[in-house]
Short mmCIF file of C-alpha atoms in Angstrom, two decimals:
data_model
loop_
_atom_site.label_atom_id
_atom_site.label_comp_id
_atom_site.label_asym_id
_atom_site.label_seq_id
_atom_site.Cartn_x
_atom_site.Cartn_y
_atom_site.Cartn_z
CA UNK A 25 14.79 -10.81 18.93
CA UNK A 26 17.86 -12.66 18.47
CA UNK A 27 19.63 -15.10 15.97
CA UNK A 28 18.68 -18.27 18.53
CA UNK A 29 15.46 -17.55 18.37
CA UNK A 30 14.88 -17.14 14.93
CA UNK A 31 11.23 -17.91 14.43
CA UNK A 32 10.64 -14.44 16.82
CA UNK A 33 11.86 -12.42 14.18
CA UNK A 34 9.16 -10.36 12.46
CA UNK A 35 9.70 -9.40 8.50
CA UNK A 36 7.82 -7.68 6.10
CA UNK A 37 4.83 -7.50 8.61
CA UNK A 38 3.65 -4.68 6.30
CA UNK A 39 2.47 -7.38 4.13
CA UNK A 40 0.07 -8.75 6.26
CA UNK A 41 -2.17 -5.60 7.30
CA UNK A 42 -5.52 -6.31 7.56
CA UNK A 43 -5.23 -9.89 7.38
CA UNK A 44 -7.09 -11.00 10.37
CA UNK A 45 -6.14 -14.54 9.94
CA UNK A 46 -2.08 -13.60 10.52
CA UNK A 47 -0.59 -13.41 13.57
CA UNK A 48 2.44 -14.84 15.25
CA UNK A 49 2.58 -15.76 19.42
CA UNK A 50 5.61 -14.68 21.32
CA UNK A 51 6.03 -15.05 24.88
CA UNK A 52 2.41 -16.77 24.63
CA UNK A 53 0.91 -13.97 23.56
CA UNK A 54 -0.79 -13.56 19.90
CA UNK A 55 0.82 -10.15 17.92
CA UNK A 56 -0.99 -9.16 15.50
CA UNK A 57 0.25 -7.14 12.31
CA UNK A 58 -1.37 -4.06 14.56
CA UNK A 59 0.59 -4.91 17.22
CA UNK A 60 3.82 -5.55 15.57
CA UNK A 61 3.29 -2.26 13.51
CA UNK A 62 2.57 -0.08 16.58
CA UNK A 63 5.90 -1.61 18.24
CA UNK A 64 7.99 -0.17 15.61
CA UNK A 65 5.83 3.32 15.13
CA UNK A 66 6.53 3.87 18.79
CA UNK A 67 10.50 3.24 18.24
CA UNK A 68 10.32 6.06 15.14
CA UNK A 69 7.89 8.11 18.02
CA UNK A 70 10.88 7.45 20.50
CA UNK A 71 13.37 8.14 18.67
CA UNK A 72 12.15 11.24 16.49
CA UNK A 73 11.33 13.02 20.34
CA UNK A 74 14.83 12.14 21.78
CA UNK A 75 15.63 14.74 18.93
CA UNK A 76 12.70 16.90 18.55
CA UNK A 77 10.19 16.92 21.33
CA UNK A 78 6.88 15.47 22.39
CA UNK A 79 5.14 14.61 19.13
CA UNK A 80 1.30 15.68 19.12
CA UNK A 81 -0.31 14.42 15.69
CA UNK A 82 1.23 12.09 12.97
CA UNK A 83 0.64 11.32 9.35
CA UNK A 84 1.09 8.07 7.89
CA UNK A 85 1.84 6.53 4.67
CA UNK A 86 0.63 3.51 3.26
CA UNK A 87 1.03 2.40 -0.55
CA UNK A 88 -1.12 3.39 -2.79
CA UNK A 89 -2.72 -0.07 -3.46
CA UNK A 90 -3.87 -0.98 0.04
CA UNK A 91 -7.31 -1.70 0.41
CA UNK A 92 -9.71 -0.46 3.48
CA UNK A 93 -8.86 -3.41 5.97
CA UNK A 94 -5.23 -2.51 5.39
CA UNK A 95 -5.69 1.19 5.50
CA UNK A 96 -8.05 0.52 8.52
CA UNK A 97 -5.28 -1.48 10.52
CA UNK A 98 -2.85 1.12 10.02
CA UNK A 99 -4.63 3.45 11.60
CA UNK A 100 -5.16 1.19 14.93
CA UNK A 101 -1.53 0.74 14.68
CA UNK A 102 -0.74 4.25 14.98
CA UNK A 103 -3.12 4.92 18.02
CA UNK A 104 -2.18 1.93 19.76
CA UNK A 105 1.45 3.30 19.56
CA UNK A 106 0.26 6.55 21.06
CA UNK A 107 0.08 8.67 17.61
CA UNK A 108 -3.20 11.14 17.12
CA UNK A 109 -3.34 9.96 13.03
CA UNK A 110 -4.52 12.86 11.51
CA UNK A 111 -4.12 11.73 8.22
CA UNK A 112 -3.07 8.77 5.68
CA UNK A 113 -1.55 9.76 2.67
CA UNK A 114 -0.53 7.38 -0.13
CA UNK A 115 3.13 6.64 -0.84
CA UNK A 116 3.52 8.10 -4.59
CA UNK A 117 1.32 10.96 -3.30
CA UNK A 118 3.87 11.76 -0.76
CA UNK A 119 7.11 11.24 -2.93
CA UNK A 120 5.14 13.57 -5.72
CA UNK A 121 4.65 16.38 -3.01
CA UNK A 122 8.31 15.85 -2.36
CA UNK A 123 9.84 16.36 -6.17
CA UNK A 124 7.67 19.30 -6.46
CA UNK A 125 8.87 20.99 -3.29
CA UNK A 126 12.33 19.97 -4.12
CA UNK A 127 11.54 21.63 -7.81
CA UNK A 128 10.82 24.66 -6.36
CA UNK A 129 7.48 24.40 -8.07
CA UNK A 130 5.25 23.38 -5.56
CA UNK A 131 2.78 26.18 -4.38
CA UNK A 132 3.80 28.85 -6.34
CA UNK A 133 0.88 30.24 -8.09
CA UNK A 134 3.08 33.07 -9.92
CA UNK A 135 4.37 30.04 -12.22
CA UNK A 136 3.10 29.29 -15.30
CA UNK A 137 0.04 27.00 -15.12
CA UNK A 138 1.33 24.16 -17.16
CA UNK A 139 1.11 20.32 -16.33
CA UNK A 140 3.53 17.91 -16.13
CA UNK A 141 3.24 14.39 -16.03
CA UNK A 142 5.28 11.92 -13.82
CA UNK A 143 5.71 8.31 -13.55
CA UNK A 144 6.08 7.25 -9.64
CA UNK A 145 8.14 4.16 -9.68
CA UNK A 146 8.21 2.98 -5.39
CA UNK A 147 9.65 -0.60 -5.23
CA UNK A 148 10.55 -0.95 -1.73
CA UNK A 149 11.26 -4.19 0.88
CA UNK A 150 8.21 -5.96 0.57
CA UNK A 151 5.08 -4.05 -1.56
CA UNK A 152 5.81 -2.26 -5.26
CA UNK A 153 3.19 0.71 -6.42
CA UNK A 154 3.43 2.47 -9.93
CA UNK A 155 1.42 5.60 -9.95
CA UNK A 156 1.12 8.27 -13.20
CA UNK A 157 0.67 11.68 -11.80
CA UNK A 158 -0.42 14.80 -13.12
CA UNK A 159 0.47 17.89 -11.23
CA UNK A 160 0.72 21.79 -11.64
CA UNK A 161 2.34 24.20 -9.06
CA UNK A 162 -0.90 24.88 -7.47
CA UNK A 163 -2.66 21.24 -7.80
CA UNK A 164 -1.51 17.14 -7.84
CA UNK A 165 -4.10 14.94 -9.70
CA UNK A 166 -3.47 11.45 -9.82
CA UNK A 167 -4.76 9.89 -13.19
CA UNK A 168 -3.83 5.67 -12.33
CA UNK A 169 -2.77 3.40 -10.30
CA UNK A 170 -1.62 -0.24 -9.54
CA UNK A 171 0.55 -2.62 -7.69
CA UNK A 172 1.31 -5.73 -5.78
CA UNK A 173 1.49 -5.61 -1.77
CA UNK A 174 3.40 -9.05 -2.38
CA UNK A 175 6.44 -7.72 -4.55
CA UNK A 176 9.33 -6.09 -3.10
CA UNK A 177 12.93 -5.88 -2.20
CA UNK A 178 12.51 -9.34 -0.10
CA UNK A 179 11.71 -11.37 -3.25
CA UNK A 180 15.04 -10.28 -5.07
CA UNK A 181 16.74 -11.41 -1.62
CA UNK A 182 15.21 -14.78 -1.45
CA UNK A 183 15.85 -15.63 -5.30
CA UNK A 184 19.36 -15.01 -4.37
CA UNK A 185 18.92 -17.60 -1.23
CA UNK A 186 16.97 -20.36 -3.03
CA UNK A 187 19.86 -20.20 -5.63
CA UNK A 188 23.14 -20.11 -2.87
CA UNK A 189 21.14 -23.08 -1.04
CA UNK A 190 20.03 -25.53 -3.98
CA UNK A 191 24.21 -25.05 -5.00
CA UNK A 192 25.29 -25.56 -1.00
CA UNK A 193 22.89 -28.76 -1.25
CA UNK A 194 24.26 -30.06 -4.65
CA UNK A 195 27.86 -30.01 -3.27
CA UNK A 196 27.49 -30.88 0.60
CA UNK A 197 24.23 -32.44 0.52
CA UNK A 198 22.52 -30.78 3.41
CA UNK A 199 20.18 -27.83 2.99
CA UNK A 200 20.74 -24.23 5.05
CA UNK A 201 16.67 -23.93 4.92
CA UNK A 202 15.95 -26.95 7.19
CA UNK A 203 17.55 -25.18 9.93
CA UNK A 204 16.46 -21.49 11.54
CA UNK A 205 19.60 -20.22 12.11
CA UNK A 206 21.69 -21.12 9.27
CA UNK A 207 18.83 -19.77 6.84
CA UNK A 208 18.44 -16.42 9.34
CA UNK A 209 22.52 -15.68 8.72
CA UNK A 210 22.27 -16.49 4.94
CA UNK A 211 19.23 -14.22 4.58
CA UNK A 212 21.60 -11.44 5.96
CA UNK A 213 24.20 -12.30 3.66
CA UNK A 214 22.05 -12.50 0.64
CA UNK A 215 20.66 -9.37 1.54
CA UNK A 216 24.10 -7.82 1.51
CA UNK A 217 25.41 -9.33 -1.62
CA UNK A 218 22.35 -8.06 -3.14
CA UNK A 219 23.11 -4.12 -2.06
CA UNK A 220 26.64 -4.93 -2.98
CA UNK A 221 25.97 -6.13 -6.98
CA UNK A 222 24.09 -2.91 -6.88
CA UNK A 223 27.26 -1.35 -6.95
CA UNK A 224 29.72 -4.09 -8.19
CA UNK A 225 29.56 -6.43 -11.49
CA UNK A 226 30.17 -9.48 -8.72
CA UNK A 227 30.38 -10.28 -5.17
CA UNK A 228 30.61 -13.33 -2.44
CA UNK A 229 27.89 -15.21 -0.36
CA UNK A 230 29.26 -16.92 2.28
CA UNK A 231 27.28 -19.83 3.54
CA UNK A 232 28.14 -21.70 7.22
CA UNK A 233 25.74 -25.14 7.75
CA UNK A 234 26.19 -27.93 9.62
CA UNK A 235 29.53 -27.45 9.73
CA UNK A 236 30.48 -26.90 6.34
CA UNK A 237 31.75 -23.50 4.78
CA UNK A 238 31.22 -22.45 0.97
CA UNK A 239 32.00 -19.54 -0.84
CA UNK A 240 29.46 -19.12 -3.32
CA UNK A 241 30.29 -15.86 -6.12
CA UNK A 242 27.69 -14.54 -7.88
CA UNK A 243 27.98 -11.47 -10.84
CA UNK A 244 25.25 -9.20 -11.27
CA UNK A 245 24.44 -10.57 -14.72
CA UNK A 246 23.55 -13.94 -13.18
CA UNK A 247 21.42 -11.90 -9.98
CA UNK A 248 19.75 -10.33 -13.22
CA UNK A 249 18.87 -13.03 -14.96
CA UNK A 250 17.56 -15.20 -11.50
CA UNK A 251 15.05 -12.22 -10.95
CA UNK A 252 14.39 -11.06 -14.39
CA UNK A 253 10.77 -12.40 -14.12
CA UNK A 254 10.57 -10.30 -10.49
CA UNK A 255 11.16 -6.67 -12.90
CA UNK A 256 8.92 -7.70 -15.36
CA UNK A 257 6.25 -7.90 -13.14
CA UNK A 258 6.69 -4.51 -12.10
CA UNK A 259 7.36 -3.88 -15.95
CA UNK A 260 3.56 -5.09 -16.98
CA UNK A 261 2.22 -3.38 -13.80
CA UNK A 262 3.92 0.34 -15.22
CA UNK A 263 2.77 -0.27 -19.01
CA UNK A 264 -0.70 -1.00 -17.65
CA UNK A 265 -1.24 2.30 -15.58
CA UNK A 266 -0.03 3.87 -18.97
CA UNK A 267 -2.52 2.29 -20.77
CA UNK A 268 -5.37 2.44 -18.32
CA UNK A 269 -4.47 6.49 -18.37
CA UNK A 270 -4.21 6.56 -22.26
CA UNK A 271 -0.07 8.02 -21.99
CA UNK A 272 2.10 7.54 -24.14
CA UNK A 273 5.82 6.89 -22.14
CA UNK A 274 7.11 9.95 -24.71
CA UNK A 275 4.24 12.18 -22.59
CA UNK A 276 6.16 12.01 -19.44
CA UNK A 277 8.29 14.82 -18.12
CA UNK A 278 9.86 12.40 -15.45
CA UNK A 279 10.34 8.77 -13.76
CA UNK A 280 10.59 9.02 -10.12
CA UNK A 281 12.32 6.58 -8.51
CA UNK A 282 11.06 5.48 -4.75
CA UNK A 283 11.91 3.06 -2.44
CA UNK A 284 15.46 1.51 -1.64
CA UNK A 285 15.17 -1.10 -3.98
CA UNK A 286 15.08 0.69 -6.85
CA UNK A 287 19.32 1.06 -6.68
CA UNK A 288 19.26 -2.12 -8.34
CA UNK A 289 21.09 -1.19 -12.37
CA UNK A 290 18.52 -3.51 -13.77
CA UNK A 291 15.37 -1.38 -12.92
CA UNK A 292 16.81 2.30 -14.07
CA UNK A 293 17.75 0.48 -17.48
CA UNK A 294 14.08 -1.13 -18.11
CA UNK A 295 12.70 2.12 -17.17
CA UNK A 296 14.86 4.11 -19.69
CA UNK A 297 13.99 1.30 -21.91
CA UNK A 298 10.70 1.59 -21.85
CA UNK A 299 10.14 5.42 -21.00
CA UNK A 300 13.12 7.07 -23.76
CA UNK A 301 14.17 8.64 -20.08
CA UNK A 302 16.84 8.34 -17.43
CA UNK A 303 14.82 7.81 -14.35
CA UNK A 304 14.94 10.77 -12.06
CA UNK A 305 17.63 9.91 -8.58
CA UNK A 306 17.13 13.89 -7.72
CA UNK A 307 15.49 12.85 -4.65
CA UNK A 308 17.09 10.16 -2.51
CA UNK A 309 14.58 6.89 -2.78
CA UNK A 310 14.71 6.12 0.96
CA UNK A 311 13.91 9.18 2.19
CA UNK A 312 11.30 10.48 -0.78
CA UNK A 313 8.01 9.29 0.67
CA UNK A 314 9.04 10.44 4.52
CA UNK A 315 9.97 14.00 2.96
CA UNK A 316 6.69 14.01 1.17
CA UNK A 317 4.64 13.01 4.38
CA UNK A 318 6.53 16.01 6.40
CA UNK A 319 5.05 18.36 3.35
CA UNK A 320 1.68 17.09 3.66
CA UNK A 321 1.24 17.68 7.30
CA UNK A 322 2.58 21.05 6.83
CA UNK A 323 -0.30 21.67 4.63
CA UNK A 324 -2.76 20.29 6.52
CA UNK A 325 -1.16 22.34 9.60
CA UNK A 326 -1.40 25.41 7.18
CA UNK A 327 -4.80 25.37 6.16
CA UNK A 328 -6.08 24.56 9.70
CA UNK A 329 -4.29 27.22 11.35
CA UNK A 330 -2.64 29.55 9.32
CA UNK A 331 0.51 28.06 10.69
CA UNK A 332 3.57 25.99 9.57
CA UNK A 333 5.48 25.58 12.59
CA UNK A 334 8.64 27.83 12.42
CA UNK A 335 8.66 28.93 8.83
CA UNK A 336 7.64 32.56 6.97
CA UNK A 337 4.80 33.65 5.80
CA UNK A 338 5.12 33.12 2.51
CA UNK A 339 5.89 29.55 2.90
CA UNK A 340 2.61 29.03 4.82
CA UNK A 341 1.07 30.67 1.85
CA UNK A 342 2.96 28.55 -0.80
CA UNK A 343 1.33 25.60 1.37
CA UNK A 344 -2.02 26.74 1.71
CA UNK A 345 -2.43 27.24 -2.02
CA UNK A 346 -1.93 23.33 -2.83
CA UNK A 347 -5.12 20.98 -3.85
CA UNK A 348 -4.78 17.49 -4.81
CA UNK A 349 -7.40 15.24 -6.32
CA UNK A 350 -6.99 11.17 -5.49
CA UNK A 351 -8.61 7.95 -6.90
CA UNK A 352 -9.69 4.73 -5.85
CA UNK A 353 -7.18 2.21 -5.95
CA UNK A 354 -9.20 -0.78 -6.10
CA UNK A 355 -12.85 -0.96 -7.69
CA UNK A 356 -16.00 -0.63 -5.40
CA UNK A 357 -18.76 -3.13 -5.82
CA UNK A 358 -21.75 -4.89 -4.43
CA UNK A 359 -22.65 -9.18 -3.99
CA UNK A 360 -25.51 -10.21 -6.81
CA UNK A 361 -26.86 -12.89 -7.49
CA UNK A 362 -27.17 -13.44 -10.92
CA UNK A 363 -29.85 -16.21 -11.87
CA UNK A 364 -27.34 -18.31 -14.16
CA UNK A 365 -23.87 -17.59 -12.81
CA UNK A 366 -25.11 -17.40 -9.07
CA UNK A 367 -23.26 -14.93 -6.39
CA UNK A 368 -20.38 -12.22 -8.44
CA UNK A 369 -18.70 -8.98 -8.18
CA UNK A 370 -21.08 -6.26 -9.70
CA UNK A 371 -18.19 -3.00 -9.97
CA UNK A 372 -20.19 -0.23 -9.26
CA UNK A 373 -17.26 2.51 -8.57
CA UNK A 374 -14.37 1.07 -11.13
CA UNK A 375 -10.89 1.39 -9.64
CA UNK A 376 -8.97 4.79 -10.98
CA UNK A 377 -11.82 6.66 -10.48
CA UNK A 378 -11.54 10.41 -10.14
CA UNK A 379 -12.55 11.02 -6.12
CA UNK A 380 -14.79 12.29 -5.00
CA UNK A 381 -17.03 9.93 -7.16
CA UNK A 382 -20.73 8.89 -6.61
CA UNK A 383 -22.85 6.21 -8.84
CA UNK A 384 -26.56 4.77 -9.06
CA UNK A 385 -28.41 1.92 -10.02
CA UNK A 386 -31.26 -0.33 -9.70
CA UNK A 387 -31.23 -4.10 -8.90
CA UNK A 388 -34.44 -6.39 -8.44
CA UNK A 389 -35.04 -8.74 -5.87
CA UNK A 390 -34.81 -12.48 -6.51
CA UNK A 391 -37.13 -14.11 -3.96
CA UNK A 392 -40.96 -13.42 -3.57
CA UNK A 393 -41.92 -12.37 -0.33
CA UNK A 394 -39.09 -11.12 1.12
CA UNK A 395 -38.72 -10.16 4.88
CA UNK A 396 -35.49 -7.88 4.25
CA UNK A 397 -32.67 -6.96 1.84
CA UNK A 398 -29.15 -7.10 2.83
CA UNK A 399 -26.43 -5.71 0.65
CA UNK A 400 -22.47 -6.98 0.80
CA UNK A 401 -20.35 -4.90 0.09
CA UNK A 402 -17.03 -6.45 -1.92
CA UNK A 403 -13.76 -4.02 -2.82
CA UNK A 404 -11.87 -5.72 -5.60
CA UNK A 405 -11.62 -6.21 -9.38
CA UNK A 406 -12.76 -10.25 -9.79
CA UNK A 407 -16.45 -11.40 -10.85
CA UNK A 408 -15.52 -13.99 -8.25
CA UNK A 409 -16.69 -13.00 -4.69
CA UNK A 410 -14.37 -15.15 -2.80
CA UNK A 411 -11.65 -13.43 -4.59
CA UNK A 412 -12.28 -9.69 -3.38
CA UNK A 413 -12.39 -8.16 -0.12
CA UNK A 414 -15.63 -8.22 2.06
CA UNK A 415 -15.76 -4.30 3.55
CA UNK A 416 -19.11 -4.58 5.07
CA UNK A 417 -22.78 -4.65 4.82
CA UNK A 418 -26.43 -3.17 5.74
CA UNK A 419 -29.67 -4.62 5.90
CA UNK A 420 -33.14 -3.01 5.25
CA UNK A 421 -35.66 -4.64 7.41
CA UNK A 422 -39.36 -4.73 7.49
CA UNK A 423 -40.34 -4.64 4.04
CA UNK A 424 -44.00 -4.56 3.00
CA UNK A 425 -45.68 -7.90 2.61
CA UNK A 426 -46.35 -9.90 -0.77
CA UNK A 427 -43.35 -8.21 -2.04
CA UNK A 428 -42.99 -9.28 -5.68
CA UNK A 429 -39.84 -11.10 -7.11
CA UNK A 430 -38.39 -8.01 -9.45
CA UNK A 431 -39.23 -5.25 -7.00
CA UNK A 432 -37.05 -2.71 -8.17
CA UNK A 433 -34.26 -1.37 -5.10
CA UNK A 434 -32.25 1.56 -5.85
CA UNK A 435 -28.30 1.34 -4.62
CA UNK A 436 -26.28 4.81 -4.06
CA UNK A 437 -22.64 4.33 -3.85
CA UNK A 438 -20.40 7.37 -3.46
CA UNK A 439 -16.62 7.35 -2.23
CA UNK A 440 -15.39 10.91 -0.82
CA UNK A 441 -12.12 12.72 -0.89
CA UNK A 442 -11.77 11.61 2.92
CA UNK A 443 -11.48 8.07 1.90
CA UNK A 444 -15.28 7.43 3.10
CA UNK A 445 -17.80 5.04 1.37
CA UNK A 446 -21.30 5.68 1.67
CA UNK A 447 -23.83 3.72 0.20
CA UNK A 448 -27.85 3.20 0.85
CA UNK A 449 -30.53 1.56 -0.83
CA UNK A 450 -34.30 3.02 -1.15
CA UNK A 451 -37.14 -0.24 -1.78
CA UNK A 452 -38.86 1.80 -4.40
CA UNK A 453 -42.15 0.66 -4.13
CA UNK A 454 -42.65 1.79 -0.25
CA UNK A 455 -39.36 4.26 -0.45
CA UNK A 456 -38.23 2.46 2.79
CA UNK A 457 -34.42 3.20 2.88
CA UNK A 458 -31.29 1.92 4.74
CA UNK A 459 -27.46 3.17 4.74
CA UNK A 460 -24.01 2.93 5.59
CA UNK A 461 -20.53 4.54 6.19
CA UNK A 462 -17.56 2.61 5.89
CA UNK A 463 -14.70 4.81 6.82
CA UNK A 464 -10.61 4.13 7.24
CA UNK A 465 -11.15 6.55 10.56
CA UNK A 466 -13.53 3.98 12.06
CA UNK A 467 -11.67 3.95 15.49
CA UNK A 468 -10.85 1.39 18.08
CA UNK A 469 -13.43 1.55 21.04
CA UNK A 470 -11.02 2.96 24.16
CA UNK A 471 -11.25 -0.42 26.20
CA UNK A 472 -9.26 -2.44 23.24
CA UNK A 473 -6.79 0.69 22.50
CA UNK A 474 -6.64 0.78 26.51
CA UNK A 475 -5.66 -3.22 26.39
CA UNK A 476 -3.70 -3.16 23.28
CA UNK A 477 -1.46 -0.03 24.17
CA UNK A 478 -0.80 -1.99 27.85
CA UNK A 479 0.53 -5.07 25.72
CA UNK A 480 2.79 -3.37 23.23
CA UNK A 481 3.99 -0.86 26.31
CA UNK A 482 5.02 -4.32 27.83
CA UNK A 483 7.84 -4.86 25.65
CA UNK A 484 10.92 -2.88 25.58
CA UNK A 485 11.76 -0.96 21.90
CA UNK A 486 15.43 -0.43 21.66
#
């Protein structure tokens, strides 16, 4: 991966997870966003046993807003890169576990049993998640949740080079972005100016094209107001998990700041702004959701063996005596079709629901006669199927004959603590039944992890 050839630079491939239409061909072969991922978990796998050891089992983080597919490719990622997943936790969730540990509150049932509230702000490179948390020393409960796998540090960076190339343009008349390179070494810079007004009121971006120099300077009040509409997002996305939760910002007891892009001045300030408190740096933002991760497989590693590795007992007890109670990030539903607005969305399991969580209904059928029933099932918050994500589906075959339009069919949806879906439907009239499992575990069959670990093995990771 080098600056001459550009286009075989990967970034942000978080981003596309899931997204079975994305995939980029290098040396003629297609990568996938599995691929890519498991090429750089086995550099952190190399690298962390150069140091440590042979590494057995591995959690993972992902943000809180990922759906299944992108939960799902995650895990292949991590087995094709030689990792036993044991676990996925969600980013806030990790850099919660971390504050409370770093408290000294965190499994210490001889503390008073009082609840605090925090705000998890994580804006990192490429995805932003805000996530109001509700926690005691003894149990985390998370009460909402939103976010945008889209937004993130990257966006800030390329405001900075659309601006620094439309000036380059209007003075030499030539544009970095129609050539690879030249946009590749002003990305860097950008990206470096962009660190830099994080600590400075102005800085320099130089720009080198077609052989012509410029010096373009930049102050942090102009960076501000190029990406102003960038932090309101995240703004709106913060005052609607308040909302959704029913909190007033005077409720919280702190704002958490995660990810490396929250050093930016502008996004402590709208935080105070909004919250009436300075934004909590007591843990460092790069590091937050890593340290969090190492706590939760020491509790998992606790409470399935007694054990913590090389600690005392009575951290292994401090460990074992943590619960934590999750919700859905994005709302559960099933394909209808209604008679006047056709195929929707019908939300059976609304997002922010406390897990485990289980619903049921009855539908009718819509044709007479009908030889079998087969249920979609949609994850997402539009009426508009197109718009959500398709997670799978079941059929129930063999139905009884002469089958009346309106036969009534009973649908059981449930979502479990393990991040499992179950649903099943009963054809009440005959109490036929069919069901499902949809689960993030759902493996890769050992001939494709076989195949796919022999690719990425192919390529060196330095």
């Amino acid at each position: 991966l080098t600056q001459e050839n550009p286009d075989s630079i990967i970034v942000a491939i978080k981003r596309e997870m899931g997204n079975r239409k994305f995939s980029k061909e290098y040396e003629g072969r297609k990568m996938t966003p599995e691929l890519l991922s498991a090429m750089i978990l086995m550099k952190l796998k190399q690298d962390a046993e150069a140091k440590i050891g042979p590494i057995g089992n591995a959690v993972i983080t992902v943000p809180y807003y990922f759906n299944e597919p992108c939960r799902k490719a995650t895990l292949h990622a991590g087995r094709i890169a030689g990792l036993n997943v044991i676990d996925i936790i969600n980013e806030p969730s990790a850099a919660t576990l971390a504050y409370a540990w770093n408290t000294g509150e965190l499994g210490r049932p001889d503390l008073p049993d009082k609840e605090k509230r925090i705000l998890v702000y994580d804006l990192g490179g490429g995805t932003f998640d805000v996530t109001l948390v509700r926690y005691t020393p003894t149990h985390f409960s998370v009460e909402s949740t939103d976010g945008d796998t889209f937004l993130g540090g990257l966006d800030w960076t390329q405001r900075l080079v659309e601006h620094v190339c439309d000036r380059f343009r209007g003075k030499h008349g030539t544009d970095p972005r129609d050539d690879n390179v030249s946009l590749l070494q002003l990305t860097k810079e950008c990206e470096d100016a962009k660190q830099e007004l994080s600590l400075f009121e102005k800085t320099n971006v130089h720009v080198n094209h077609a052989g012509n120099l410029m010096q373009v300077s930049i102050t942090r009040q102009e960076f501000e107001k190029l990406t102003a509409d960038l932090l309101q997002r995240t703004i709106d996305t913060t005052e609607f998990v308040l909302d959704n939760a029913k909190v007033n910002p005077e409720e919280l007891q702190a704002v958490l700041l995660v990810g490396g892009s929250t050093a930016m001045p502008a996004v402590s300030k709208r935080l105070q702004d909004l919250c009436g408190i300075t934004p909590s740096r007591e843990l460092l933002p790069q590091l937050a959701v890593a340290q969090g991760a190492a706590i939760h497989a020491a509790i998992l590693q606790a409470k399935a063996t007694g054990d913590a590795g090389d600690v005392g007992k009575a951290v292994i007890k401090r460990l074992e005596s943590v619960t934590a109670t999750d919700v859905n990030s994005h709302s559960l539903g099933v394909e209808i079709t209604d008679p006047t607005l056709g195929k929707r969305n019908h939300i059976m399991i609304p997002r922010n629901s406390k897990l485990p969580v289980g619903v049921k209904q009855r539908f009718v059928t819509n044709l007479e006669n009908p030889q079998s029933i087969c249920i979609r099932l949609l994850e997402g918050e539009a009426e508009d199927v197109a718009a959500c994500t398709f997670i799978g589906d079941f059929r129930l075959d063999k139905l009884p004959e002469s089958l009346p339009v309106g036969s009534p069919i009973e649908v059981q949806y449930s979502y479990d603590v393990r991040g499992h879906i179950h649903v099943s439907m009963t054809e009440l009239t005959t109490n036929k039944s069919a069901s499902v499992e949809i689960a993030w575990r759902d493996i890769l069959d050992e001939q494709s992890l076989d195949s796919f670990q022999q690719l990425v093995a192919g390529y060196a990771v330095e």
